Amino acid sequence: EDKVVQSPLSLVVHEGDTVTLNCSYEVTNFRSLLWYKQEKKAPTFLFMLTSSGIEKKSGRLSSILDKKELFSILNITATQTGDSAVYLCAVRGHSNYQLIWGAGTKLIIKP
Amino acid sequence: GAGVSQSPSNKVTEKGKDVELRCDPISGHTALYWYRQSLGQGLEFLIYFQGNSAPDKSGLPSDRFSAERTGGSVSTLTIQRTQQEDSAVYLCASSPRTSAQSSYEQYFGPGTRLTVT
């Protein structure tokens, strides 16, 4: 059965710290891995990764995929209180449309 | 244009009543998805529409759940005889197309928080 596992489930850090969120997967016919940020209700898209070893970067956020070891990490440097959210990882496998979602990592940034 | 919209934003209903949740996708997006998210959980896939047809209804948890999409645009998710375990946030997402060769993100609406008392 396809599955996506995120760790840790929750994380509390202080403003300015750097955090690393993990997403591991076992998905048939992997196509892509996506990261989303969910602050209240609607997840918002962060990154899509399809190739190993190529870092995607947006400001203080970056992500990389390892297709050999079947995981991805999301890094946030110099964290701010506005980074507090649930970070969701999803993987597209053999289905053309269906994403398999992890349970998310709840990140809390303390001032 | 506007993003994905959903209504109502919150719905409180009594056990046994029927509810209808509405999703208005981004104009021109042919693919539409319904998800359910219980407190502290990830997204649970319910149903997918390509145009007006639903090739995958495998995620609907029971025959009390149904969905339709008309005109390739607005979709409604109906839950009949609601139960307390139906309480969750129901999220709708749309994307421009599906393709075996490409990958793309889904754009989410703000969700409907359903509480069954």
PDB file of C-alpha atoms in Angstrom:
ATOM      1  CA  GLU A   1       0.000   0.000   0.000  1.00  0.00           C
ATOM      2  CA  ASP A   2       1.301   3.449  -0.934  1.00  0.00           C
ATOM      3  CA  LYS A   3       2.147   5.661   2.005  1.00  0.00           C
ATOM      4  CA  VAL A   4       3.733   8.987   2.897  1.00  0.00           C
ATOM      5  CA  VAL A   5       5.158   9.537   6.376  1.00  0.00           C
ATOM      6  CA  GLN A   6       6.160  12.899   7.756  1.00  0.00           C
ATOM      7  CA  SER A   7       8.321  13.596  10.783  1.00  0.00           C
ATOM      8  CA  PRO A   8       8.303  15.035  13.278  1.00  0.00           C
ATOM      9  CA  LEU A   9       4.551  15.301  13.858  1.00  0.00           C
ATOM     10  CA  SER A  10       5.101  18.571  15.673  1.00  0.00           C
ATOM     11  CA  LEU A  11       7.989  20.896  16.337  1.00  0.00           C
ATOM     12  CA  VAL A  12       8.393  23.978  18.503  1.00  0.00           C
ATOM     13  CA  VAL A  13      11.371  26.285  17.953  1.00  0.00           C
ATOM     14  CA  HIS A  14      12.316  29.877  18.595  1.00  0.00           C
ATOM     15  CA  GLU A  15      12.353  32.628  16.037  1.00  0.00           C
ATOM     16  CA  GLY A  16      15.616  32.644  14.124  1.00  0.00           C
ATOM     17  CA  ASP A  17      16.195  28.914  14.394  1.00  0.00           C
ATOM     18  CA  THR A  18      16.591  26.676  11.354  1.00  0.00           C
ATOM     19  CA  VAL A  19      14.250  23.711  10.988  1.00  0.00           C
ATOM     20  CA  THR A  20      14.282  20.597   8.824  1.00  0.00           C
ATOM     21  CA  LEU A  21      11.067  18.729   8.098  1.00  0.00           C
ATOM     22  CA  ASN A  22      11.122  15.211   6.719  1.00  0.00           C
ATOM     23  CA  CYS A  23       8.915  13.335   4.297  1.00  0.00           C
ATOM     24  CA  SER A  24       9.517   9.694   3.410  1.00  0.00           C
ATOM     25  CA  TYR A  25       7.443   7.726   0.953  1.00  0.00           C
ATOM     26  CA  GLU A  26       6.687   4.311  -0.431  1.00  0.00           C
ATOM     27  CA  VAL A  27       4.722   4.951  -3.589  1.00  0.00           C
ATOM     28  CA  THR A  28       4.403   2.875  -6.726  1.00  0.00           C
ATOM     29  CA  ASN A  29       5.710   4.551  -9.872  1.00  0.00           C
ATOM     30  CA  PHE A  30       6.750   7.792  -8.202  1.00  0.00           C
ATOM     31  CA  ARG A  31       6.232  10.884 -10.364  1.00  0.00           C
ATOM     32  CA  SER A  32       6.572  13.899  -8.101  1.00  0.00           C
ATOM     33  CA  LEU A  33       6.590  15.107  -4.514  1.00  0.00           C
ATOM     34  CA  LEU A  34       4.857  18.292  -3.446  1.00  0.00           C
ATOM     35  CA  TRP A  35       5.121  20.430  -0.317  1.00  0.00           C
ATOM     36  CA  TYR A  36       2.250  22.572   0.930  1.00  0.00           C
ATOM     37  CA  LYS A  37       1.861  25.030   3.810  1.00  0.00           C
ATOM     38  CA  GLN A  38      -1.461  25.002   5.661  1.00  0.00           C
ATOM     39  CA  GLU A  39      -2.013  27.938   7.997  1.00  0.00           C
ATOM     40  CA  LYS A  40      -5.745  27.866   8.588  1.00  0.00           C
ATOM     41  CA  LYS A  41      -7.737  25.803   6.146  1.00  0.00           C
ATOM     42  CA  ALA A  42      -6.455  26.021   2.580  1.00  0.00           C
ATOM     43  CA  PRO A  43      -3.069  24.434   1.857  1.00  0.00           C
ATOM     44  CA  THR A  44      -0.908  26.648  -0.322  1.00  0.00           C
ATOM     45  CA  PHE A  45       1.632  25.238  -2.716  1.00  0.00           C
ATOM     46  CA  LEU A  46       5.334  25.565  -1.916  1.00  0.00           C
ATOM     47  CA  PHE A  47       7.393  23.236  -4.087  1.00  0.00           C
ATOM     48  CA  MET A  48       7.151  20.386  -6.539  1.00  0.00           C
ATOM     49  CA  LEU A  49      10.115  18.028  -6.843  1.00  0.00           C
ATOM     50  CA  THR A  50      10.636  15.440  -9.530  1.00  0.00           C
ATOM     51  CA  SER A  51      14.386  14.951  -9.779  1.00  0.00           C
ATOM     52  CA  SER A  52      16.884  13.819  -7.161  1.00  0.00           C
ATOM     53  CA  GLY A  53      19.497  16.188  -5.831  1.00  0.00           C
ATOM     54  CA  ILE A  54      18.159  19.383  -7.354  1.00  0.00           C
ATOM     55  CA  GLU A  55      17.364  21.916  -4.671  1.00  0.00           C
ATOM     56  CA  LYS A  56      14.293  24.093  -5.029  1.00  0.00           C
ATOM     57  CA  LYS A  57      14.558  27.410  -3.202  1.00  0.00           C
ATOM     58  CA  SER A  58      12.160  30.207  -2.381  1.00  0.00           C
ATOM     59  CA  GLY A  59      13.443  32.825   0.022  1.00  0.00           C
ATOM     60  CA  ARG A  60      14.194  31.167   3.333  1.00  0.00           C
ATOM     61  CA  LEU A  61      12.585  27.888   2.269  1.00  0.00           C
ATOM     62  CA  SER A  62      14.322  25.160   0.333  1.00  0.00           C
ATOM     63  CA  SER A  63      13.623  21.538  -0.463  1.00  0.00           C
ATOM     64  CA  ILE A  64      15.418  18.595  -1.973  1.00  0.00           C
ATOM     65  CA  LEU A  65      14.460  15.095  -3.031  1.00  0.00           C
ATOM     66  CA  ASP A  66      16.368  11.820  -2.719  1.00  0.00           C
ATOM     67  CA  LYS A  67      14.728   9.238  -4.965  1.00  0.00           C
ATOM     68  CA  LYS A  68      17.190   6.529  -3.996  1.00  0.00           C
ATOM     69  CA  GLU A  69      16.439   6.778  -0.284  1.00  0.00           C
ATOM     70  CA  LEU A  70      12.808   7.790  -0.934  1.00  0.00           C
ATOM     71  CA  PHE A  71      12.588  10.974   1.060  1.00  0.00           C
ATOM     72  CA  SER A  72      12.502  14.729   0.857  1.00  0.00           C
ATOM     73  CA  ILE A  73      13.386  17.455   3.319  1.00  0.00           C
ATOM     74  CA  LEU A  74      12.012  20.963   3.671  1.00  0.00           C
ATOM     75  CA  ASN A  75      14.377  23.461   5.274  1.00  0.00           C
ATOM     76  CA  ILE A  76      13.380  26.794   6.727  1.00  0.00           C
ATOM     77  CA  THR A  77      16.172  29.117   7.806  1.00  0.00           C
ATOM     78  CA  ALA A  78      15.902  32.164  10.091  1.00  0.00           C
ATOM     79  CA  THR A  79      12.380  31.148  11.058  1.00  0.00           C
ATOM     80  CA  GLN A  80       9.726  33.781  11.748  1.00  0.00           C
ATOM     81  CA  THR A  81       6.442  33.549  13.627  1.00  0.00           C
ATOM     82  CA  GLY A  82       4.669  33.696  10.281  1.00  0.00           C
ATOM     83  CA  ASP A  83       6.202  30.334   9.407  1.00  0.00           C
ATOM     84  CA  SER A  84       3.995  28.696  12.033  1.00  0.00           C
ATOM     85  CA  ALA A  85       1.754  26.297  10.134  1.00  0.00           C
ATOM     86  CA  VAL A  86       1.192  22.672   9.257  1.00  0.00           C
ATOM     87  CA  TYR A  87       3.497  21.576   6.454  1.00  0.00           C
ATOM     88  CA  LEU A  88       2.053  18.846   4.257  1.00  0.00           C
ATOM     89  CA  CYS A  89       3.885  16.540   1.912  1.00  0.00           C
ATOM     90  CA  ALA A  90       2.122  14.741  -0.934  1.00  0.00           C
ATOM     91  CA  VAL A  91       3.329  12.295  -3.560  1.00  0.00           C
ATOM     92  CA  ARG A  92       1.954  11.526  -6.999  1.00  0.00           C
ATOM     93  CA  GLY A  93       2.412   7.925  -8.019  1.00  0.00           C
ATOM     94  CA  HIS A  94       0.882   5.760 -10.682  1.00  0.00           C
ATOM     95  CA  SER A  95      -2.368   7.705 -10.657  1.00  0.00           C
ATOM     96  CA  ASN A  96      -2.554  10.619 -13.061  1.00  0.00           C
ATOM     97  CA  TYR A  97      -4.398  12.713 -10.569  1.00  0.00           C
ATOM     98  CA  GLN A  98      -4.488  11.317  -7.069  1.00  0.00           C
ATOM     99  CA  LEU A  99      -2.000  12.580  -4.487  1.00  0.00           C
ATOM    100  CA  ILE A 100      -1.058  10.530  -1.443  1.00  0.00           C
ATOM    101  CA  TRP A 101      -0.810  12.815   1.548  1.00  0.00           C
ATOM    102  CA  GLY A 102       1.243  12.685   4.715  1.00  0.00           C
ATOM    103  CA  ALA A 103      -0.307  13.641   8.037  1.00  0.00           C
ATOM    104  CA  GLY A 104       1.719  16.843   8.200  1.00  0.00           C
ATOM    105  CA  THR A 105       4.211  18.442  10.559  1.00  0.00           C
ATOM    106  CA  LYS A 106       2.833  21.111  12.866  1.00  0.00           C
ATOM    107  CA  LEU A 107       5.492  23.806  13.228  1.00  0.00           C
ATOM    108  CA  ILE A 108       5.234  26.424  15.963  1.00  0.00           C
ATOM    109  CA  ILE A 109       7.661  29.328  16.009  1.00  0.00           C
ATOM    110  CA  LYS A 110       7.901  31.097  19.359  1.00  0.00           C
ATOM    111  CA  PRO A 111       8.911  34.778  19.444  1.00  0.00           C
TER     112      PRO A 111
ATOM    113  CA  GLY B   1      -9.159  35.646 -11.517  1.00  0.00           C
ATOM    114  CA  ALA B   2     -10.460  34.490  -8.269  1.00  0.00           C
ATOM    115  CA  GLY B   3      -9.217  31.401  -6.528  1.00  0.00           C
ATOM    116  CA  VAL B   4     -11.216  28.368  -5.492  1.00  0.00           C
ATOM    117  CA  SER B   5     -14.204  29.311  -3.375  1.00  0.00           C
ATOM    118  CA  GLN B   6     -16.273  27.126  -1.083  1.00  0.00           C
ATOM    119  CA  SER B   7     -19.503  27.648   0.765  1.00  0.00           C
ATOM    120  CA  PRO B   8     -20.560  27.687   3.467  1.00  0.00           C
ATOM    121  CA  SER B   9     -17.368  28.322   5.403  1.00  0.00           C
ATOM    122  CA  ASN B  10     -18.891  26.766   8.493  1.00  0.00           C
ATOM    123  CA  LYS B  11     -21.879  24.461   8.876  1.00  0.00           C
ATOM    124  CA  VAL B  12     -23.366  23.097  12.069  1.00  0.00           C
ATOM    125  CA  THR B  13     -26.029  20.468  11.601  1.00  0.00           C
ATOM    126  CA  GLU B  14     -27.890  17.951  13.660  1.00  0.00           C
ATOM    127  CA  LYS B  15     -27.190  14.271  13.333  1.00  0.00           C
ATOM    128  CA  GLY B  16     -29.413  12.724  10.683  1.00  0.00           C
ATOM    129  CA  LYS B  17     -29.823  15.864   8.582  1.00  0.00           C
ATOM    130  CA  ASP B  18     -28.557  16.182   5.007  1.00  0.00           C
ATOM    131  CA  VAL B  19     -25.964  18.803   4.049  1.00  0.00           C
ATOM    132  CA  GLU B  20     -24.719  20.218   0.764  1.00  0.00           C
ATOM    133  CA  LEU B  21     -21.276  21.690   0.379  1.00  0.00           C
ATOM    134  CA  ARG B  22     -20.382  23.772  -2.639  1.00  0.00           C
ATOM    135  CA  CYS B  23     -17.128  24.295  -4.497  1.00  0.00           C
ATOM    136  CA  ASP B  24     -16.491  26.835  -7.241  1.00  0.00           C
ATOM    137  CA  PRO B  25     -13.141  26.037  -8.904  1.00  0.00           C
ATOM    138  CA  ILE B  26     -10.798  28.367 -10.705  1.00  0.00           C
ATOM    139  CA  SER B  27     -12.223  29.227 -14.103  1.00  0.00           C
ATOM    140  CA  GLY B  28     -10.889  26.911 -16.791  1.00  0.00           C
ATOM    141  CA  HIS B  29      -9.668  24.238 -14.402  1.00  0.00           C
ATOM    142  CA  THR B  30     -10.941  20.903 -15.644  1.00  0.00           C
ATOM    143  CA  ALA B  31      -9.900  18.778 -12.676  1.00  0.00           C
ATOM    144  CA  LEU B  32     -11.655  19.071  -9.319  1.00  0.00           C
ATOM    145  CA  TYR B  33     -10.984  17.202  -6.089  1.00  0.00           C
ATOM    146  CA  TRP B  34     -12.771  16.815  -2.782  1.00  0.00           C
ATOM    147  CA  TYR B  35     -10.830  15.989   0.380  1.00  0.00           C
ATOM    148  CA  ARG B  36     -11.729  15.579   4.012  1.00  0.00           C
ATOM    149  CA  GLN B  37      -9.444  16.558   6.848  1.00  0.00           C
ATOM    150  CA  SER B  38     -10.186  15.538  10.411  1.00  0.00           C
ATOM    151  CA  LEU B  39      -8.567  17.393  13.281  1.00  0.00           C
ATOM    152  CA  GLY B  40      -4.814  16.826  13.317  1.00  0.00           C
ATOM    153  CA  GLN B  41      -4.917  14.503  10.334  1.00  0.00           C
ATOM    154  CA  GLY B  42      -3.717  14.661   6.758  1.00  0.00           C
ATOM    155  CA  LEU B  43      -5.951  15.010   3.750  1.00  0.00           C
ATOM    156  CA  GLU B  44      -8.253  12.106   2.923  1.00  0.00           C
ATOM    157  CA  PHE B  45      -9.133  11.867  -0.772  1.00  0.00           C
ATOM    158  CA  LEU B  46     -12.859  11.595  -1.457  1.00  0.00           C
ATOM    159  CA  ILE B  47     -13.546  12.027  -5.156  1.00  0.00           C
ATOM    160  CA  TYR B  48     -12.049  13.378  -8.347  1.00  0.00           C
ATOM    161  CA  PHE B  49     -13.796  14.991 -11.320  1.00  0.00           C
ATOM    162  CA  GLN B  50     -12.406  15.428 -14.799  1.00  0.00           C
ATOM    163  CA  GLY B  51     -14.870  17.746 -16.433  1.00  0.00           C
ATOM    164  CA  ASN B  52     -18.310  16.567 -15.338  1.00  0.00           C
ATOM    165  CA  SER B  53     -17.417  12.928 -14.919  1.00  0.00           C
ATOM    166  CA  ALA B  54     -16.058  11.298 -11.804  1.00  0.00           C
ATOM    167  CA  PRO B  55     -13.716   8.507 -12.842  1.00  0.00           C
ATOM    168  CA  ASP B  56     -12.665   7.883  -9.263  1.00  0.00           C
ATOM    169  CA  LYS B  57     -15.180   7.767  -6.432  1.00  0.00           C
ATOM    170  CA  SER B  58     -13.147   5.289  -4.455  1.00  0.00           C
ATOM    171  CA  GLY B  59     -12.539   7.631  -1.550  1.00  0.00           C
ATOM    172  CA  LEU B  60     -16.187   8.241  -0.675  1.00  0.00           C
ATOM    173  CA  PRO B  61     -16.505   6.703   2.801  1.00  0.00           C
ATOM    174  CA  SER B  62     -20.070   5.433   2.443  1.00  0.00           C
ATOM    175  CA  ASP B  63     -23.141   5.569   0.214  1.00  0.00           C
ATOM    176  CA  ARG B  64     -24.337   8.542   2.265  1.00  0.00           C
ATOM    177  CA  PHE B  65     -21.772  10.610   0.382  1.00  0.00           C
ATOM    178  CA  SER B  66     -22.307  11.739  -3.194  1.00  0.00           C
ATOM    179  CA  ALA B  67     -20.981  14.483  -5.423  1.00  0.00           C
ATOM    180  CA  GLU B  68     -21.800  16.000  -8.735  1.00  0.00           C
ATOM    181  CA  ARG B  69     -20.327  18.578 -11.029  1.00  0.00           C
ATOM    182  CA  THR B  70     -22.292  20.415 -13.659  1.00  0.00           C
ATOM    183  CA  GLY B  71     -21.116  22.470 -16.606  1.00  0.00           C
ATOM    184  CA  GLY B  72     -17.546  21.500 -15.886  1.00  0.00           C
ATOM    185  CA  SER B  73     -17.490  24.059 -13.111  1.00  0.00           C
ATOM    186  CA  VAL B  74     -19.314  24.111  -9.765  1.00  0.00           C
ATOM    187  CA  SER B  75     -19.397  20.946  -7.710  1.00  0.00           C
ATOM    188  CA  THR B  76     -21.556  19.968  -4.773  1.00  0.00           C
ATOM    189  CA  LEU B  77     -20.753  17.338  -2.174  1.00  0.00           C
ATOM    190  CA  THR B  78     -23.836  15.969  -0.451  1.00  0.00           C
ATOM    191  CA  ILE B  79     -23.822  14.054   2.803  1.00  0.00           C
ATOM    192  CA  GLN B  80     -27.098  12.378   3.694  1.00  0.00           C
ATOM    193  CA  ARG B  81     -28.150  11.417   7.211  1.00  0.00           C
ATOM    194  CA  THR B  82     -25.063  13.010   8.722  1.00  0.00           C
ATOM    195  CA  GLN B  83     -23.249  11.273  11.552  1.00  0.00           C
ATOM    196  CA  GLN B  84     -20.944  12.750  14.167  1.00  0.00           C
ATOM    197  CA  GLU B  85     -17.940  11.087  12.539  1.00  0.00           C
ATOM    198  CA  ASP B  86     -18.622  13.193   9.430  1.00  0.00           C
ATOM    199  CA  SER B  87     -17.426  16.254  11.360  1.00  0.00           C
ATOM    200  CA  ALA B  88     -14.324  17.535   9.589  1.00  0.00           C
ATOM    201  CA  VAL B  89     -13.062  20.220   7.256  1.00  0.00           C
ATOM    202  CA  TYR B  90     -14.041  19.486   3.665  1.00  0.00           C
ATOM    203  CA  LEU B  91     -11.555  20.909   1.186  1.00  0.00           C
ATOM    204  CA  CYS B  92     -11.984  21.338  -2.521  1.00  0.00           C
ATOM    205  CA  ALA B  93      -9.107  21.778  -4.956  1.00  0.00           C
ATOM    206  CA  SER B  94      -8.824  22.326  -8.681  1.00  0.00           C
ATOM    207  CA  SER B  95      -6.048  22.028 -11.199  1.00  0.00           C
ATOM    208  CA  PRO B  96      -5.778  22.979 -14.850  1.00  0.00           C
ATOM    209  CA  ARG B  97      -5.561  19.514 -16.313  1.00  0.00           C
ATOM    210  CA  THR B  98      -4.356  16.005 -15.787  1.00  0.00           C
ATOM    211  CA  SER B  99      -1.614  14.482 -17.827  1.00  0.00           C
ATOM    212  CA  ALA B 100       0.423  11.344 -17.669  1.00  0.00           C
ATOM    213  CA  GLN B 101       3.480  13.322 -18.649  1.00  0.00           C
ATOM    214  CA  SER B 102       3.291  16.267 -16.323  1.00  0.00           C
ATOM    215  CA  SER B 103       2.929  17.002 -12.682  1.00  0.00           C
ATOM    216  CA  TYR B 104       1.272  20.086 -11.289  1.00  0.00           C
ATOM    217  CA  GLU B 105      -0.067  21.517  -8.126  1.00  0.00           C
ATOM    218  CA  GLN B 106      -3.616  21.646  -6.869  1.00  0.00           C
ATOM    219  CA  TYR B 107      -5.144  24.939  -5.803  1.00  0.00           C
ATOM    220  CA  PHE B 108      -7.214  24.682  -2.662  1.00  0.00           C
ATOM    221  CA  GLY B 109     -10.287  26.484  -1.484  1.00  0.00           C
ATOM    222  CA  PRO B 110     -10.690  27.722   2.103  1.00  0.00           C
ATOM    223  CA  GLY B 111     -12.722  24.678   3.085  1.00  0.00           C
ATOM    224  CA  THR B 112     -16.008  24.090   4.864  1.00  0.00           C
ATOM    225  CA  ARG B 113     -15.870  23.190   8.531  1.00  0.00           C
ATOM    226  CA  LEU B 114     -18.716  20.753   9.170  1.00  0.00           C
ATOM    227  CA  THR B 115     -19.817  20.054  12.720  1.00  0.00           C
ATOM    228  CA  VAL B 116     -22.447  17.393  13.318  1.00  0.00           C
ATOM    229  CA  THR B 117     -24.031  17.634  16.761  1.00  0.00           C
TER     230      THR B 117
END
